[in-house]
Amino acid sequence: MKFSEKLIALLKSDPSVTVLTGAGVSAESGVETFRGENGLWRKFKPEELASVDAFLSNPELVWEWYGYRKNLICDIQPNPGHYSISEMERIFTSFYLITQNVDGLHKRAGNSRPIELHGNIMRNRCTGCDKQFENIEFSGEIDQIPTCDSCSEMLRPDVVWFGEMLPKDALEESEIAISNSDVFFSIGTSAVVQPAATMPVWAKNNGAYLVEINPEETPLTTYADEVINGKSGVILPELLREIKE
Ligand code: OAD
């Protein structure tokens, strides 16, 4: 049996459930993870692409890189893992989704209000006044870096870069989710980037039953109450079948 009787019984009792996701959840849709064998951070240097300094010294390169990733994401679809997490929102009376992913696939799969810890790649915001913009395109010319229609400063991707604070609202909403959790799932994340990496630990210390779903071990594995070794697009539909029986 892949799942413990304890987990199935717990989930059948309509507990408060929180799911934390990372890049692994989108891997089966064709989005590259960051730290795997072919991970993005093996091919590109984060400090040259995902930091304020990188943006200020070469905004064109940063716009091009995010444009490339945005195009990849537009061409792909949510996978059965995303759809299962969206179904969980309808199954459990109290359900929270916290994601580190910027790809927007949870929303496309039907989750109504994912807490986006690291922002969203489809959105931009002004470096001057923080005004948000949707679906801005970049022509590839340095003098065409999109600017704000209110204050004329440069626009940037609305994602969290290295060295930046996470959005305050997302952190506050995550705290509420964690403190309410009876069951906390950590799915498809290497659990090394803070503060997301510590969220499962907070939840467990607060009394939640901690479940990890990942084909690989992570720093969280020894700490989890239950570890389900495998791909989220396979495991999650199986789990839902069992709890609906
Ligand atoms: P990582 O690339 O660090 O980790 C991806 C995890 O997904 C690994 O533990 C894999 O074993 C696992 N995985 C791979 N395929 C999977 C599958 N089909 N099903 C389930 N799990 C699978 O990605 P994150 O943990 O999301 O931040 O990385 C965290 C943050 O680091 C990202 O949000 C990004 C990055 O730098 C920023 O850009 C701010």
mmCIF file of C-alpha atoms and ligand atoms in Angstrom:
data_model
loop_
_atom_site.group_PDB
_atom_site.id
_atom_site.type_symbol
_atom_site.label_atom_id
_atom_site.label_comp_id
_atom_site.label_asym_id
_atom_site.label_seq_id
_atom_site.Cartn_x
_atom_site.Cartn_y
_atom_site.Cartn_z
ATOM 1 C CA MET A 1 0.000 0.000 0.000
ATOM 2 C CA LYS A 2 1.387 3.400 -1.070
ATOM 3 C CA PHE A 3 -0.451 5.461 1.556
ATOM 4 C CA SER A 4 -0.763 4.729 5.266
ATOM 5 C CA GLU A 5 -4.184 3.885 6.709
ATOM 6 C CA LYS A 6 -3.643 6.804 9.064
ATOM 7 C CA LEU A 7 -3.315 9.281 6.170
ATOM 8 C CA ILE A 8 -6.374 7.964 4.332
ATOM 9 C CA ALA A 9 -8.506 8.013 7.506
ATOM 10 C CA LEU A 10 -7.300 11.510 8.329
ATOM 11 C CA LEU A 11 -8.108 12.818 4.851
ATOM 12 C CA LYS A 12 -11.548 11.179 4.932
ATOM 13 C CA SER A 13 -12.340 13.102 8.129
ATOM 14 C CA ASP A 14 -12.292 16.453 6.210
ATOM 15 C CA PRO A 15 -9.259 17.968 7.962
ATOM 16 C CA SER A 16 -7.864 21.406 7.238
ATOM 17 C CA VAL A 17 -5.348 20.765 4.447
ATOM 18 C CA THR A 18 -2.454 22.900 3.224
ATOM 19 C CA VAL A 19 -0.429 22.056 0.125
ATOM 20 C CA LEU A 20 2.974 23.654 -0.515
ATOM 21 C CA THR A 21 4.266 23.161 -4.049
ATOM 22 C CA GLY A 22 7.556 23.675 -5.869
ATOM 23 C CA ALA A 23 8.851 23.318 -9.412
ATOM 24 C CA GLY A 24 8.521 19.509 -9.346
ATOM 25 C CA VAL A 25 4.732 19.803 -9.606
ATOM 26 C CA SER A 26 5.137 21.453 -13.015
ATOM 27 C CA ALA A 27 7.908 19.103 -14.219
ATOM 28 C CA GLU A 28 5.411 16.703 -15.829
ATOM 29 C CA SER A 29 3.976 19.650 -17.794
ATOM 30 C CA GLY A 30 7.439 20.284 -19.242
ATOM 31 C CA VAL A 31 8.578 23.196 -17.045
ATOM 32 C CA GLU A 32 12.229 22.769 -16.070
ATOM 33 C CA THR A 33 12.957 22.576 -12.334
ATOM 34 C CA PHE A 34 15.759 24.670 -10.816
ATOM 35 C CA ARG A 35 18.039 22.116 -9.188
ATOM 36 C CA GLY A 36 17.508 18.787 -10.988
ATOM 37 C CA GLU A 37 19.931 17.137 -13.416
ATOM 38 C CA ASN A 38 18.853 19.506 -16.218
ATOM 39 C CA GLY A 39 17.722 22.215 -13.792
ATOM 40 C CA LEU A 40 17.726 25.875 -14.796
ATOM 41 C CA TRP A 41 20.336 26.812 -12.191
ATOM 42 C CA ARG A 42 22.744 24.257 -13.743
ATOM 43 C CA LYS A 43 22.575 26.128 -17.055
ATOM 44 C CA PHE A 44 22.135 29.744 -15.969
ATOM 45 C CA LYS A 45 23.605 31.759 -13.130
ATOM 46 C CA PRO A 46 20.843 33.020 -10.831
ATOM 47 C CA GLU A 47 22.921 36.068 -9.876
ATOM 48 C CA GLU A 48 23.027 37.108 -13.578
ATOM 49 C CA LEU A 49 19.295 36.674 -14.146
ATOM 50 C CA ALA A 50 17.295 36.702 -10.945
ATOM 51 C CA SER A 51 18.489 39.585 -8.811
ATOM 52 C CA VAL A 52 17.986 43.353 -8.692
ATOM 53 C CA ASP A 53 21.669 43.894 -9.530
ATOM 54 C CA ALA A 54 21.327 41.675 -12.606
ATOM 55 C CA PHE A 55 18.286 43.631 -13.738
ATOM 56 C CA LEU A 56 19.878 47.046 -13.222
ATOM 57 C CA SER A 57 23.084 46.076 -15.020
ATOM 58 C CA ASN A 58 21.397 44.270 -17.935
ATOM 59 C CA PRO A 59 17.604 44.748 -18.029
ATOM 60 C CA GLU A 60 17.433 43.550 -21.640
ATOM 61 C CA LEU A 61 18.961 40.153 -20.789
ATOM 62 C CA VAL A 62 16.636 39.729 -17.808
ATOM 63 C CA TRP A 63 13.560 40.675 -19.873
ATOM 64 C CA GLU A 64 14.660 38.245 -22.601
ATOM 65 C CA TRP A 65 15.170 35.381 -20.143
ATOM 66 C CA TYR A 66 11.790 35.860 -18.506
ATOM 67 C CA GLY A 67 10.206 36.273 -21.948
ATOM 68 C CA TYR A 68 11.700 32.918 -22.987
ATOM 69 C CA ARG A 69 10.327 31.208 -19.875
ATOM 70 C CA LYS A 70 6.950 32.914 -20.291
ATOM 71 C CA ASN A 71 6.678 31.618 -23.876
ATOM 72 C CA LEU A 72 7.490 28.080 -22.737
ATOM 73 C CA ILE A 73 4.793 28.264 -20.082
ATOM 74 C CA CYS A 74 2.155 29.627 -22.478
ATOM 75 C CA ASP A 75 2.668 26.582 -24.697
ATOM 76 C CA ILE A 76 2.161 23.940 -22.002
ATOM 77 C CA GLN A 77 -0.776 22.653 -19.962
ATOM 78 C CA PRO A 78 -1.399 21.813 -16.291
ATOM 79 C CA ASN A 79 -0.837 18.100 -15.554
ATOM 80 C CA PRO A 80 -2.831 15.584 -13.440
ATOM 81 C CA GLY A 81 -0.913 16.757 -10.331
ATOM 82 C CA HIS A 82 -2.204 20.318 -10.776
ATOM 83 C CA TYR A 83 -5.741 19.073 -11.479
ATOM 84 C CA SER A 84 -5.683 16.872 -8.349
ATOM 85 C CA ILE A 85 -4.607 19.833 -6.201
ATOM 86 C CA SER A 86 -7.443 21.834 -7.709
ATOM 87 C CA GLU A 87 -9.859 18.991 -6.885
ATOM 88 C CA MET A 88 -8.560 18.994 -3.294
ATOM 89 C CA GLU A 89 -9.785 22.577 -2.991
ATOM 90 C CA ARG A 90 -13.310 21.303 -3.700
ATOM 91 C CA ILE A 91 -13.027 18.171 -1.513
ATOM 92 C CA PHE A 92 -11.796 19.800 1.715
ATOM 93 C CA THR A 93 -13.850 22.422 3.501
ATOM 94 C CA SER A 94 -10.699 24.166 4.657
ATOM 95 C CA PHE A 95 -7.962 24.165 2.017
ATOM 96 C CA TYR A 96 -4.941 26.367 1.338
ATOM 97 C CA LEU A 97 -2.434 26.227 -1.504
ATOM 98 C CA ILE A 98 0.954 27.880 -1.122
ATOM 99 C CA THR A 99 3.171 27.776 -4.207
ATOM 100 C CA GLN A 100 6.732 28.778 -4.967
ATOM 101 C CA ASN A 101 5.961 28.452 -8.671
ATOM 102 C CA VAL A 102 5.609 31.543 -10.805
ATOM 103 C CA ASP A 103 4.099 29.698 -13.792
ATOM 104 C CA GLY A 104 0.411 30.270 -12.965
ATOM 105 C CA LEU A 105 -0.445 26.609 -13.741
ATOM 106 C CA HIS A 106 -2.333 26.114 -10.461
ATOM 107 C CA LYS A 107 -4.770 28.869 -11.414
ATOM 108 C CA ARG A 108 -5.116 27.457 -14.919
ATOM 109 C CA ALA A 109 -5.942 24.070 -13.344
ATOM 110 C CA GLY A 110 -8.731 25.678 -11.320
ATOM 111 C CA ASN A 111 -7.311 26.615 -7.899
ATOM 112 C CA SER A 112 -9.122 29.808 -7.048
ATOM 113 C CA ARG A 113 -6.586 31.570 -4.849
ATOM 114 C CA PRO A 114 -3.106 30.077 -4.704
ATOM 115 C CA ILE A 115 -0.789 31.967 -2.365
ATOM 116 C CA GLU A 116 2.024 32.880 -4.769
ATOM 117 C CA LEU A 117 5.106 33.229 -2.588
ATOM 118 C CA HIS A 118 7.488 34.058 -5.436
ATOM 119 C CA GLY A 119 5.130 36.105 -7.621
ATOM 120 C CA ASN A 120 3.860 35.353 -11.118
ATOM 121 C CA ILE A 121 5.859 35.436 -14.341
ATOM 122 C CA MET A 122 2.847 36.599 -16.399
ATOM 123 C CA ARG A 123 2.669 39.818 -14.400
ATOM 124 C CA ASN A 124 4.984 42.842 -14.392
ATOM 125 C CA ARG A 125 5.377 45.693 -11.992
ATOM 126 C CA CYS A 126 6.920 49.125 -12.005
ATOM 127 C CA THR A 127 10.357 49.509 -10.395
ATOM 128 C CA GLY A 128 9.311 53.024 -9.348
ATOM 129 C CA CYS A 129 5.726 52.966 -8.066
ATOM 130 C CA ASP A 130 4.977 49.193 -7.908
ATOM 131 C CA LYS A 131 1.932 49.470 -10.216
ATOM 132 C CA GLN A 132 1.108 46.037 -11.669
ATOM 133 C CA PHE A 133 0.670 45.205 -15.362
ATOM 134 C CA GLU A 134 -0.522 42.020 -17.118
ATOM 135 C CA ASN A 135 0.885 40.533 -20.323
ATOM 136 C CA ILE A 136 3.413 43.185 -21.290
ATOM 137 C CA GLU A 137 5.572 42.148 -24.243
ATOM 138 C CA PHE A 138 9.202 43.081 -24.886
ATOM 139 C CA SER A 139 10.505 43.629 -28.427
ATOM 140 C CA GLY A 140 14.101 42.718 -27.567
ATOM 141 C CA GLU A 141 15.526 46.223 -28.079
ATOM 142 C CA ILE A 142 17.305 47.813 -25.116
ATOM 143 C CA ASP A 143 15.585 51.181 -25.733
ATOM 144 C CA GLN A 144 12.240 49.386 -25.732
ATOM 145 C CA ILE A 145 12.321 48.159 -22.128
ATOM 146 C CA PRO A 146 8.658 48.630 -21.157
ATOM 147 C CA THR A 147 8.018 51.564 -18.839
ATOM 148 C CA CYS A 148 5.250 52.549 -16.455
ATOM 149 C CA ASP A 149 2.366 54.627 -17.845
ATOM 150 C CA SER A 150 2.099 56.448 -14.507
ATOM 151 C CA CYS A 151 5.686 57.263 -13.539
ATOM 152 C CA SER A 152 7.767 56.256 -16.618
ATOM 153 C CA GLU A 153 10.150 54.034 -14.632
ATOM 154 C CA MET A 154 11.168 50.619 -16.054
ATOM 155 C CA LEU A 155 8.858 47.649 -15.621
ATOM 156 C CA ARG A 156 10.210 44.337 -14.299
ATOM 157 C CA PRO A 157 8.831 40.819 -13.949
ATOM 158 C CA ASP A 158 6.632 40.584 -10.839
ATOM 159 C CA VAL A 159 8.651 37.733 -9.350
ATOM 160 C CA VAL A 160 10.763 37.537 -6.212
ATOM 161 C CA TRP A 161 14.488 37.658 -6.903
ATOM 162 C CA PHE A 162 17.396 36.514 -4.779
ATOM 163 C CA GLY A 163 17.956 38.871 -1.881
ATOM 164 C CA GLU A 164 14.390 40.253 -2.027
ATOM 165 C CA MET A 165 11.643 40.086 0.574
ATOM 166 C CA LEU A 166 8.615 37.924 -0.156
ATOM 167 C CA PRO A 167 5.266 39.716 -0.680
ATOM 168 C CA LYS A 168 3.878 40.636 2.745
ATOM 169 C CA ASP A 169 0.324 39.465 1.946
ATOM 170 C CA ALA A 170 1.548 36.067 0.769
ATOM 171 C CA LEU A 171 3.551 35.588 3.957
ATOM 172 C CA GLU A 172 0.626 36.581 6.173
ATOM 173 C CA GLU A 173 -1.763 34.284 4.308
ATOM 174 C CA SER A 174 0.772 31.446 4.581
ATOM 175 C CA GLU A 175 0.964 31.918 8.346
ATOM 176 C CA ILE A 176 -2.820 31.568 8.589
ATOM 177 C CA ALA A 177 -2.711 28.413 6.440
ATOM 178 C CA ILE A 178 0.081 26.880 8.497
ATOM 179 C CA SER A 179 -1.552 27.599 11.831
ATOM 180 C CA ASN A 180 -4.833 26.037 10.600
ATOM 181 C CA SER A 181 -3.307 22.879 9.101
ATOM 182 C CA ASP A 182 -4.215 19.374 10.273
ATOM 183 C CA VAL A 183 -2.461 17.869 7.252
ATOM 184 C CA PHE A 184 0.377 19.633 5.435
ATOM 185 C CA PHE A 185 1.662 18.359 2.066
ATOM 186 C CA SER A 186 5.087 19.383 0.732
ATOM 187 C CA ILE A 187 5.028 18.456 -2.951
ATOM 188 C CA GLY A 188 7.725 18.771 -5.614
ATOM 189 C CA THR A 189 10.046 21.090 -3.751
ATOM 190 C CA SER A 190 13.701 20.550 -2.878
ATOM 191 C CA ALA A 191 12.927 22.344 0.419
ATOM 192 C CA VAL A 192 16.096 24.431 0.416
ATOM 193 C CA VAL A 193 14.865 27.969 -0.342
ATOM 194 C CA GLN A 194 13.664 29.941 2.660
ATOM 195 C CA PRO A 195 11.189 30.729 4.028
ATOM 196 C CA ALA A 196 9.137 28.121 2.107
ATOM 197 C CA ALA A 197 11.550 25.376 3.188
ATOM 198 C CA THR A 198 10.693 25.927 6.847
ATOM 199 C CA MET A 199 6.904 26.104 6.393
ATOM 200 C CA PRO A 200 6.380 22.315 6.598
ATOM 201 C CA VAL A 201 8.397 22.277 9.826
ATOM 202 C CA TRP A 202 6.310 25.090 11.333
ATOM 203 C CA ALA A 203 3.163 23.203 10.386
ATOM 204 C CA LYS A 204 4.387 19.963 11.956
ATOM 205 C CA ASN A 205 5.497 21.753 15.121
ATOM 206 C CA ASN A 206 2.006 23.196 15.218
ATOM 207 C CA GLY A 207 0.466 19.706 15.192
ATOM 208 C CA ALA A 208 -0.052 19.009 11.475
ATOM 209 C CA TYR A 209 0.546 15.568 9.951
ATOM 210 C CA LEU A 210 3.374 16.248 7.491
ATOM 211 C CA VAL A 211 3.405 14.419 4.150
ATOM 212 C CA GLU A 212 6.108 14.761 1.497
ATOM 213 C CA ILE A 213 5.567 13.755 -2.149
ATOM 214 C CA ASN A 214 8.774 13.745 -4.180
ATOM 215 C CA PRO A 215 10.722 11.203 -6.291
ATOM 216 C CA GLU A 216 13.927 12.289 -4.489
ATOM 217 C CA GLU A 217 14.985 12.752 -0.880
ATOM 218 C CA THR A 218 15.109 16.301 0.469
ATOM 219 C CA PRO A 219 16.227 17.850 3.773
ATOM 220 C CA LEU A 220 12.580 17.440 4.843
ATOM 221 C CA THR A 221 12.376 13.694 4.202
ATOM 222 C CA THR A 222 13.610 12.489 7.597
ATOM 223 C CA TYR A 223 11.329 14.966 9.347
ATOM 224 C CA ALA A 224 8.090 14.122 7.509
ATOM 225 C CA ASP A 225 5.482 11.835 9.105
ATOM 226 C CA GLU A 226 4.916 10.157 5.778
ATOM 227 C CA VAL A 227 7.024 10.169 2.606
ATOM 228 C CA ILE A 228 5.504 9.150 -0.699
ATOM 229 C CA ASN A 229 8.189 8.519 -3.204
ATOM 230 C CA GLY A 230 7.081 9.362 -6.752
ATOM 231 C CA LYS A 231 5.829 11.913 -9.230
ATOM 232 C CA SER A 232 3.013 14.201 -8.132
ATOM 233 C CA GLY A 233 1.156 13.690 -11.432
ATOM 234 C CA VAL A 234 0.927 9.982 -10.642
ATOM 235 C CA ILE A 235 0.674 9.938 -6.839
ATOM 236 C CA LEU A 236 -1.960 12.650 -6.352
ATOM 237 C CA PRO A 237 -4.649 11.129 -8.637
ATOM 238 C CA GLU A 238 -4.087 7.781 -6.845
ATOM 239 C CA LEU A 239 -4.429 9.445 -3.454
ATOM 240 C CA LEU A 240 -7.683 11.146 -4.454
ATOM 241 C CA ARG A 241 -9.081 7.852 -5.782
ATOM 242 C CA GLU A 242 -8.392 6.263 -2.386
ATOM 243 C CA ILE A 243 -9.972 8.994 -0.311
ATOM 244 C CA LYS A 244 -13.072 9.064 -2.533
ATOM 245 C CA GLU A 245 -13.620 5.276 -2.176
HETATM 246 P P1 OAD B 1 13.831 22.738 -7.240
HETATM 247 O O1 OAD B 1 14.237 22.647 -8.669
HETATM 248 O O2 OAD B 1 14.849 23.176 -6.247
HETATM 249 O O3 OAD B 1 13.270 21.320 -6.758
HETATM 250 C C1 OAD B 1 12.355 20.591 -7.511
HETATM 251 C C2 OAD B 1 11.956 19.360 -6.716
HETATM 252 O O4 OAD B 1 10.948 18.674 -7.427
HETATM 253 C C3 OAD B 1 13.091 18.360 -6.477
HETATM 254 O O5 OAD B 1 13.119 17.966 -5.123
HETATM 255 C C4 OAD B 1 12.719 17.178 -7.365
HETATM 256 O O6 OAD B 1 13.118 15.922 -6.827
HETATM 257 C C5 OAD B 1 11.202 17.293 -7.384
HETATM 258 N N1 OAD B 1 10.529 16.705 -8.555
HETATM 259 C C6 OAD B 1 11.007 16.559 -9.813
HETATM 260 N N2 OAD B 1 10.069 16.011 -10.605
HETATM 261 C C7 OAD B 1 8.967 15.815 -9.833
HETATM 262 C C8 OAD B 1 7.668 15.286 -10.069
HETATM 263 N N3 OAD B 1 7.284 14.875 -11.267
HETATM 264 N N4 OAD B 1 6.791 15.235 -9.021
HETATM 265 C C9 OAD B 1 7.156 15.690 -7.800
HETATM 266 N N5 OAD B 1 8.371 16.187 -7.523
HETATM 267 C C10 OAD B 1 9.259 16.262 -8.518
HETATM 268 O O7 OAD B 1 12.523 23.660 -7.195
HETATM 269 P P2 OAD B 1 11.870 24.437 -5.946
HETATM 270 O O8 OAD B 1 11.973 23.626 -4.705
HETATM 271 O O9 OAD B 1 10.541 24.882 -6.399
HETATM 272 O O10 OAD B 1 12.940 30.656 -6.508
HETATM 273 O O11 OAD B 1 12.836 25.678 -5.850
HETATM 274 C C11 OAD B 1 12.524 26.695 -4.920
HETATM 275 C C12 OAD B 1 12.875 28.042 -5.474
HETATM 276 O O12 OAD B 1 14.247 28.034 -5.922
HETATM 277 C C13 OAD B 1 12.109 28.435 -6.716
HETATM 278 O O13 OAD B 1 10.836 28.980 -6.447
HETATM 279 C C14 OAD B 1 13.009 29.475 -7.325
HETATM 280 C C15 OAD B 1 14.338 28.764 -7.180
HETATM 281 O O14 OAD B 1 15.462 29.573 -7.129
HETATM 282 C C16 OAD B 1 13.048 31.858 -7.040
HETATM 283 O O15 OAD B 1 13.221 32.043 -8.243
HETATM 284 C C17 OAD B 1 12.934 32.967 -6.051
#
